[in-house]
Amino acid sequence: MAAAVRFFILLLLFLSSLNPILSLYEDQVGLVDWHQQYIGKVKHAVFHTQKTGRKRVVVSTEENVVASLDLRHGEIFWRHVLGTKDAIDGIDIALGKYVITLSSGGSILRAWNLPDGQMVWESSLQGPKDSKTLLLVEKSSKVDKDNMVIVLGRGCLHGVSSVDGEILWKKEFDTQSLKIQQVIQPPGSDFIYVVGFSSSSLFEVYQINAKNGEELQHETAAFTGDFSQELSLVSSETLVALDAARSSLVTISLQSGKISFQQAYISHLVEGSSGPAVMLPSPVTGIFAVKINAVTVFIKVTGEGKLEVVDKTEHTTIISDALPFTEGQQAFALVQHEGNKIHLIMKLADNWGSDLLKETIEMDQQRGLVHKVFVNNYIRTDRSHGFRVLVVMEDHSLLLLQQGAVVWSREESLASIVDITTSELPLEKQGVSVAKVEHNLFEWLKGHWLKLKGTLMLASPEDVAAIQKIRLKSSEKSKMTRDHNGFRKLLIVLTRAGKLFALHTGDGRIVWSLLLPLLRYSENCQHPMGVNLYQWQVPHHHAMDENPSVLVVGKCGQSSDALGVLSFVDTYTGKVLRSFGLDHSVAQVVPLPSTDSTEQRLHLIIDADKHAHLYPKTPEAVGIFQSELSNIYGYSIEADNGIIKGHALKSKCVGKEADEYCFGTRELWSVVFPSESEKIIATVTRRPNEVVHTQAKVIVDQDVMYKYISRNLLFVATVAPKASGEIGSATPEESWLIVYLIDTVTGRILHRMSHHGSQGPVHAVFSENWVVYHYFNLRAHRYEMSVIEIYDQSRAENKDVWKLVLGKHNLTSPISSYSRPEVVTKSQSYFFTHSVKAMAVTLTAKGITSKQLLIGTIGDQVLALDKRFLDPRRTVNPTQAEKEEGIIPLTDSLPIIPQSYVTHALKVEGLRGIITVPAKLESTTLVFAHGVDLFFTQLAPSRTYDSLTEDFSYALLLLTIIALVAAIFVTWVLSERKDLQEKWR
Amino acid sequence: MSPMMGSKPLLFVLFFQLCVSLLPTAVAISPASGDGYTINGRVKIPQGLGVKGFVSSGKISNVKVMLNGGQNITFLRPDGYFSFHNVPAGTHLIEVAAIGHFFSPVRVDVSARNPGKVQAALTENRKGLSELVLEPLREEQYYEIREPFSIMSVVKSPMGLMMGFMLVVVFLMPKLVENMDPEEMRRAQEEMRNQAVPSLANFLPGAGRS
């Protein structure tokens, strides 16, 4: 009997473990995950609205995306993300059916099919040097004619057939120093003008036959002064240039190829103007715009090159491109700001005095200024003209304005996330009743009955749809309060536009957004950029009435000594609590483990001069900090010099900015890598908030190994300088990869290993006592992943029970970086198929659940790989005991199981990073992957062992219980009857 | 180094030589124009194999081809051809990303000495390619397929097993008891009476004997 029971239990265990780890049924998509698609900040836009049918706009963006959007709703019809180095220089539509894109500095020309986004052809344009790039698509009225695409790129002019991308002609220019500024095709003519400067004062014009690239005419003219290289095209035969002093305008006319100059001083034209002028792109024929200080001046060019000021405005004005209007007329749009309103003005080119349209639109303050405007017109049913205006805002968002209202908007800022942190949601207040949100009992039962039918595959298609609806709309997951399992959180996201968003993890909606005032352009902070986000205050004691806040760290400019800015933002309301500019730079921010009495976390900001500044600047914080001072160590990595230095803090700052919140640093140690043979390409440490459940690892035969767990370990990877480039640039003989484990308190190198014939890029994750890193093996010409595990030998003797009983163990001895570590490392390597873009590891609340690696592959998918596959104790033939421990037989490559892609059939286009956040439920971790797209899901690396799954059928349980009760009753009645019969007998 | 490579170096070398000797010259690489070579190839995705479960079955507009881990990215033309321009001589890696299909990365040697010669091999299984035509190694199914309802699946589920066990106890045990020797039965009943607290073990035939 005992054997039978054991067999039964084993069978149960076996059956429950049969299901593969982590897998998703198709109808579970969208239950716990969400996916959002973006395109990035729009650079160019071309409307396609001529034909009846779908109205669309084709855009190219700063994220190197070319996309076709629905003009009605702003949805993406199709989209392609080009390579990171493949920046788009220009887009246009040719033949009414192809989207032409010029990218990579004018060297790649591609045509995409407008309806479905299929690439039609691709041409590579070559030339001797970098130059300005221009894309000119012949707009011919004749349909049968092969419209040509004229491209200026890499210093040459190319004529490309728009049908098949064949390069019909190529024109190189004799003058080496020629800097081409404009390519002009007078309407209806067969030739093009190419104008440019070959020196600061020499102006050149080439007249070229557009059909065959033949040079028809070449004129050179020297100007008496110097040009500033800024040129604006006013009409097909008139150009306006600025002189080097930016004080006078030079009108250049090309009457039949002949060049004539005419100079006019701005101060004569515009009264009371001073300061250098900047050319703005000319909107329409005959008019150009110049910006002098904050004043925008519109100047009209009349016949014979005479200049005449038509308008002057002090508002920030954005001008759109010209829009071909009726009968050869051109219209354009002006957008002006006034408070939180914008004025949209449409004007005709030859009638400045009257406006075609003037609208005032209320704008969200969090969108900032208008950066770009694109206009399109349509004919209304009453035959009057209507205008659609596509606006790109300072916060990168894209809006379509029509009839004085915002038709749709896209938060494109989310395509360029800089940093992410999380915040808890508010606690459920007493007044809010749970019952209101829950369905009533009948509906609850009905839902479960439907679910049961679904699991038993008895559901009709309508039922299936109803089930799916119930599951997806579950109001539970998007509530604005904290839940028991910790699944609902706020993702606080800082974007490159300087905008902060709070996203709800339940459904990905934007809870609030904030354009940080300190991360906007201002006089004393010219190029602000957000750098990092930290959790500043996480209230526990007064969680009901205090709101958590985050710290946003930014700098004014790219350089290392640019001054920093700090902002503190309330995460519930999205309001700036306070913000200020710093008087020092920001090189590194170190969140300290201690908090002050108001639960504000102490942060150290290290500046470029290696001074440490303590925040918050309160005497209490200094008091707490002073007591910890001797225990705080830091390190800095100078990747360019190949030096890693360790620092300790001094009690006082030396130098001018000495105040009590400033601390000096002194160098403790340094590791110098020989610059001729090693170059640092990757460093990684453990996540500071990672929790390790136990130091002991029980292995075969009840043996124990002790993990070497230290917060101060740094993983460093160096490669041969020759092999630091791309794959294919070095031979296996001249490349090597060396990895180090360095203790950052003492500078001691705990482990060093070299991989000959290998090179970067290296992606690594460090967790508990192991590092996993991904690199390229040149000899096998495959990617490899290696694991290093580090164990503490000094505790290995504690296995003896008698020692434990007699107290002769060293378990209670303090762990110090200064005690000489006796460590052993184990390592193993495996092949991995794909290139990797990002790598992360799952993080759980208590660290009990087994780990999974999250690998962002080159195909923009995220693969979950069990850490068990990267175990250095794997052998080809594991013993029975090892098998029981869960050791997988060794294979030369890591398996890629399609069901373990956490992104399932979706792609996170342009994947850049993956972050993991523990939920309160130990089995579950929250995963957020970002790039151009966003993707969020919940993962349970060892399945949800501590809660019932979504699929759990309460109805089935209820049915079983009812059936059992009924069976008991029936059998009771039966046995009673039998007893009675027995007694009668 | 991976242990596999270490243990079979000879085999690997032999295999590699075999690959190299089998490789004929092919059309994939065209000679230098400008400062590099052009790699031309083709991606073939078998039509009709599309398993339900991914949307873009057979749609090639979303397929990307990547050189050297994303250094260059290109797309497919309608006929499946792709090309990389300005590639320097050396050994390169080409990867294909297509949702629903698993492609092996391809190692491509661009030789400076004899232009026009190509050596291409799948890195997953070291199979040489005579021309640069890339085909998926297998389909990728991202979702579990729900098993259709069957009696077996209910029986195999833990709850079903429990029910089954219960049924066995309820219906089979009395039969066993009936088949028992009357004498033995009596003895067992006596024993039962002797014991103050009846336990489950007493009902079982084996336990009674021991």
Coordinates of C-alpha atoms in Angstrom, one line a residue, chain A residues 174-376:
Chain A
D174 CA 35.7 68.9 -60.7
T175 CA 36.2 71.3 -57.9
Q176 CA 37.3 69.3 -54.9
S177 CA 36.3 71.9 -52.3
L178 CA 32.8 72.5 -53.7
K179 CA 30.2 72.4 -51.0
I180 CA 26.9 72.0 -52.7
Q181 CA 24.1 73.9 -51.0
Q182 CA 21.1 73.5 -53.3
V183 CA 19.8 71.6 -56.2
I184 CA 17.1 73.4 -58.1
Q185 CA 14.9 72.2 -60.9
P186 CA 12.9 75.1 -62.4
P187 CA 9.4 73.8 -63.0
G188 CA 8.8 72.2 -66.4
S189 CA 12.4 72.3 -67.4
D190 CA 14.8 69.5 -68.3
F191 CA 17.8 70.9 -66.5
I192 CA 18.8 71.4 -62.9
Y193 CA 20.9 74.0 -61.2
V194 CA 23.4 72.9 -58.7
V195 CA 24.7 75.7 -56.6
G196 CA 27.3 75.8 -53.9
F197 CA 30.4 77.5 -52.6
S198 CA 33.9 76.3 -53.4
S199 CA 35.5 78.7 -51.0
S200 CA 34.2 81.3 -48.6
S201 CA 33.6 83.8 -51.3
L202 CA 33.4 81.8 -54.5
F203 CA 30.0 80.9 -55.7
E204 CA 29.5 78.2 -58.3
V205 CA 26.6 77.2 -60.5
Y206 CA 26.4 74.1 -62.6
Q207 CA 23.6 73.6 -65.1
I208 CA 23.0 70.0 -65.7
N209 CA 20.8 68.1 -68.0
A210 CA 18.4 66.1 -65.8
K211 CA 18.0 63.3 -68.4
N212 CA 21.6 62.2 -68.7
G213 CA 23.6 64.2 -66.2
E214 CA 25.5 66.1 -68.8
E215 CA 27.0 69.4 -67.8
L216 CA 25.5 72.2 -69.8
Q217 CA 27.0 75.2 -68.2
H218 CA 29.4 76.0 -65.4
E219 CA 29.7 79.5 -63.9
T220 CA 31.8 80.8 -61.1
A221 CA 31.5 84.2 -59.5
A222 CA 33.4 85.7 -56.7
F223 CA 31.7 87.9 -54.2
T224 CA 33.5 90.8 -52.6
G225 CA 32.9 89.6 -49.1
D226 CA 32.6 86.1 -47.4
F227 CA 29.5 84.0 -47.3
S228 CA 28.3 82.3 -44.1
Q229 CA 27.3 79.1 -46.1
E230 CA 23.7 79.7 -45.4
L231 CA 21.5 79.8 -48.4
S232 CA 17.8 80.1 -48.9
L233 CA 16.1 79.3 -52.2
V234 CA 13.5 82.0 -52.9
S235 CA 12.4 81.1 -56.4
S236 CA 13.8 78.8 -59.0
E237 CA 16.3 81.4 -60.2
T238 CA 16.8 83.5 -57.1
L239 CA 18.7 82.7 -54.0
V240 CA 19.4 84.6 -50.9
A241 CA 22.6 84.1 -48.9
L242 CA 23.9 85.6 -45.7
D243 CA 27.4 87.1 -45.5
A244 CA 29.9 85.9 -43.0
A245 CA 29.2 88.7 -40.5
R246 CA 25.5 87.8 -40.7
S247 CA 24.6 91.4 -41.1
S248 CA 23.8 91.6 -44.8
L249 CA 21.7 89.6 -47.3
V250 CA 23.0 88.8 -50.7
T251 CA 20.5 88.2 -53.4
I252 CA 21.9 85.9 -56.1
S253 CA 20.0 85.6 -59.3
L254 CA 20.8 83.0 -62.0
Q255 CA 19.3 84.5 -65.1
S256 CA 20.0 81.8 -67.7
G257 CA 23.0 80.6 -65.8
K258 CA 24.6 84.1 -65.3
I259 CA 25.2 85.0 -61.7
S260 CA 24.6 88.4 -60.4
F261 CA 24.9 89.6 -56.7
Q262 CA 23.0 92.3 -55.0
Q263 CA 23.8 93.1 -51.4
A264 CA 21.5 94.7 -48.8
Y265 CA 22.2 95.4 -45.2
I266 CA 19.7 94.0 -42.7
S267 CA 19.9 97.1 -40.6
H268 CA 18.7 99.1 -43.6
L269 CA 15.8 96.7 -44.3
V270 CA 14.7 96.2 -40.7
E271 CA 14.7 99.2 -38.5
G272 CA 16.2 98.8 -35.1
S273 CA 17.5 95.3 -35.6
S274 CA 20.8 94.3 -34.3
G275 CA 22.6 91.0 -33.8
P276 CA 23.5 88.1 -36.1
A277 CA 20.7 86.8 -38.4
V278 CA 19.8 83.2 -39.0
M279 CA 18.2 82.0 -42.2
L280 CA 15.0 80.0 -41.9
P281 CA 13.9 77.7 -44.7
S282 CA 11.9 79.7 -47.2
P283 CA 8.3 78.7 -47.1
V284 CA 7.1 79.8 -50.5
T285 CA 8.2 81.3 -53.8
G286 CA 9.2 84.9 -53.4
I287 CA 9.4 85.1 -49.7
F288 CA 12.0 84.1 -47.2
A289 CA 12.4 84.4 -43.5
V290 CA 15.3 85.6 -41.3
K291 CA 15.5 85.3 -37.6
I292 CA 17.3 88.2 -35.8
N293 CA 17.5 87.5 -32.1
A294 CA 13.9 86.6 -31.2
V295 CA 12.3 88.5 -34.1
T296 CA 11.3 86.7 -37.2
V297 CA 11.3 88.9 -40.3
F298 CA 9.6 87.9 -43.5
I299 CA 11.1 89.4 -46.6
K300 CA 9.7 89.5 -50.1
V301 CA 12.0 89.5 -53.1
T302 CA 10.4 91.5 -55.9
G303 CA 11.7 91.6 -59.5
E304 CA 15.4 92.6 -60.0
G305 CA 16.4 91.3 -56.6
K306 CA 14.8 94.1 -54.6
L307 CA 14.0 93.2 -51.0
E308 CA 11.0 94.3 -49.1
V309 CA 10.0 93.5 -45.5
V310 CA 6.4 92.2 -45.4
D311 CA 6.0 91.2 -41.8
K312 CA 7.8 91.1 -38.5
T313 CA 6.8 89.1 -35.4
E314 CA 8.2 88.7 -32.0
H315 CA 6.3 85.5 -31.2
T316 CA 8.1 82.2 -31.6
T317 CA 7.1 81.3 -35.1
I318 CA 7.3 78.0 -36.9
I319 CA 6.9 78.0 -40.7
S320 CA 5.7 75.0 -42.7
D321 CA 6.8 73.9 -46.1
A322 CA 5.0 75.2 -49.2
L323 CA 1.7 73.6 -50.0
P324 CA 0.7 73.6 -53.7
F325 CA -2.7 75.2 -53.7
T326 CA -5.1 76.0 -56.6
E327 CA -3.8 77.1 -60.0
G328 CA -0.1 77.3 -59.3
Q329 CA -0.6 79.2 -56.1
Q330 CA 1.2 78.2 -53.0
A331 CA 0.1 78.4 -49.4
F332 CA 1.9 77.8 -46.2
A333 CA 1.2 77.8 -42.5
L334 CA 2.6 79.8 -39.6
V335 CA 2.2 78.7 -36.0
Q336 CA 2.6 81.2 -33.2
H337 CA 2.5 80.7 -29.5
E338 CA 0.7 82.8 -27.0
G339 CA 0.5 81.4 -23.5
N340 CA -1.1 77.9 -23.6
K341 CA -2.7 78.7 -27.0
I342 CA -1.3 78.4 -30.4
H343 CA -2.4 80.4 -33.4
L344 CA -2.4 78.7 -36.7
I345 CA -2.4 81.0 -39.7
M346 CA -2.6 79.9 -43.3
K347 CA -1.4 82.4 -45.9
L348 CA -1.1 82.5 -49.7
A349 CA 2.3 83.3 -51.1
D350 CA 1.3 86.3 -53.2
N351 CA -1.2 87.8 -50.8
W352 CA 0.5 88.4 -47.5
G353 CA -2.1 90.8 -46.3
S354 CA -5.0 88.3 -45.9
D355 CA -5.1 85.0 -44.1
L356 CA -6.7 82.0 -45.7
L357 CA -7.4 80.6 -42.3
K358 CA -6.8 81.7 -38.7
E359 CA -7.4 79.3 -35.9
T360 CA -6.6 79.3 -32.2
I361 CA -6.1 76.0 -30.5
E362 CA -5.8 75.3 -26.8
M363 CA -2.7 73.3 -26.2
D364 CA -1.7 71.0 -23.3
Q365 CA 1.1 72.8 -21.3
Q366 CA 3.0 69.6 -21.1
R367 CA 3.7 69.6 -24.8
G368 CA 6.0 72.6 -24.9
L369 CA 6.7 74.5 -28.1
V370 CA 5.9 73.6 -31.6
H371 CA 9.0 72.3 -33.4
K372 CA 7.7 71.4 -36.8
V373 CA 4.6 72.0 -38.9
F374 CA 3.4 70.1 -42.0
V375 CA 0.3 71.1 -43.9
N376 CA -2.0 69.4 -46.3

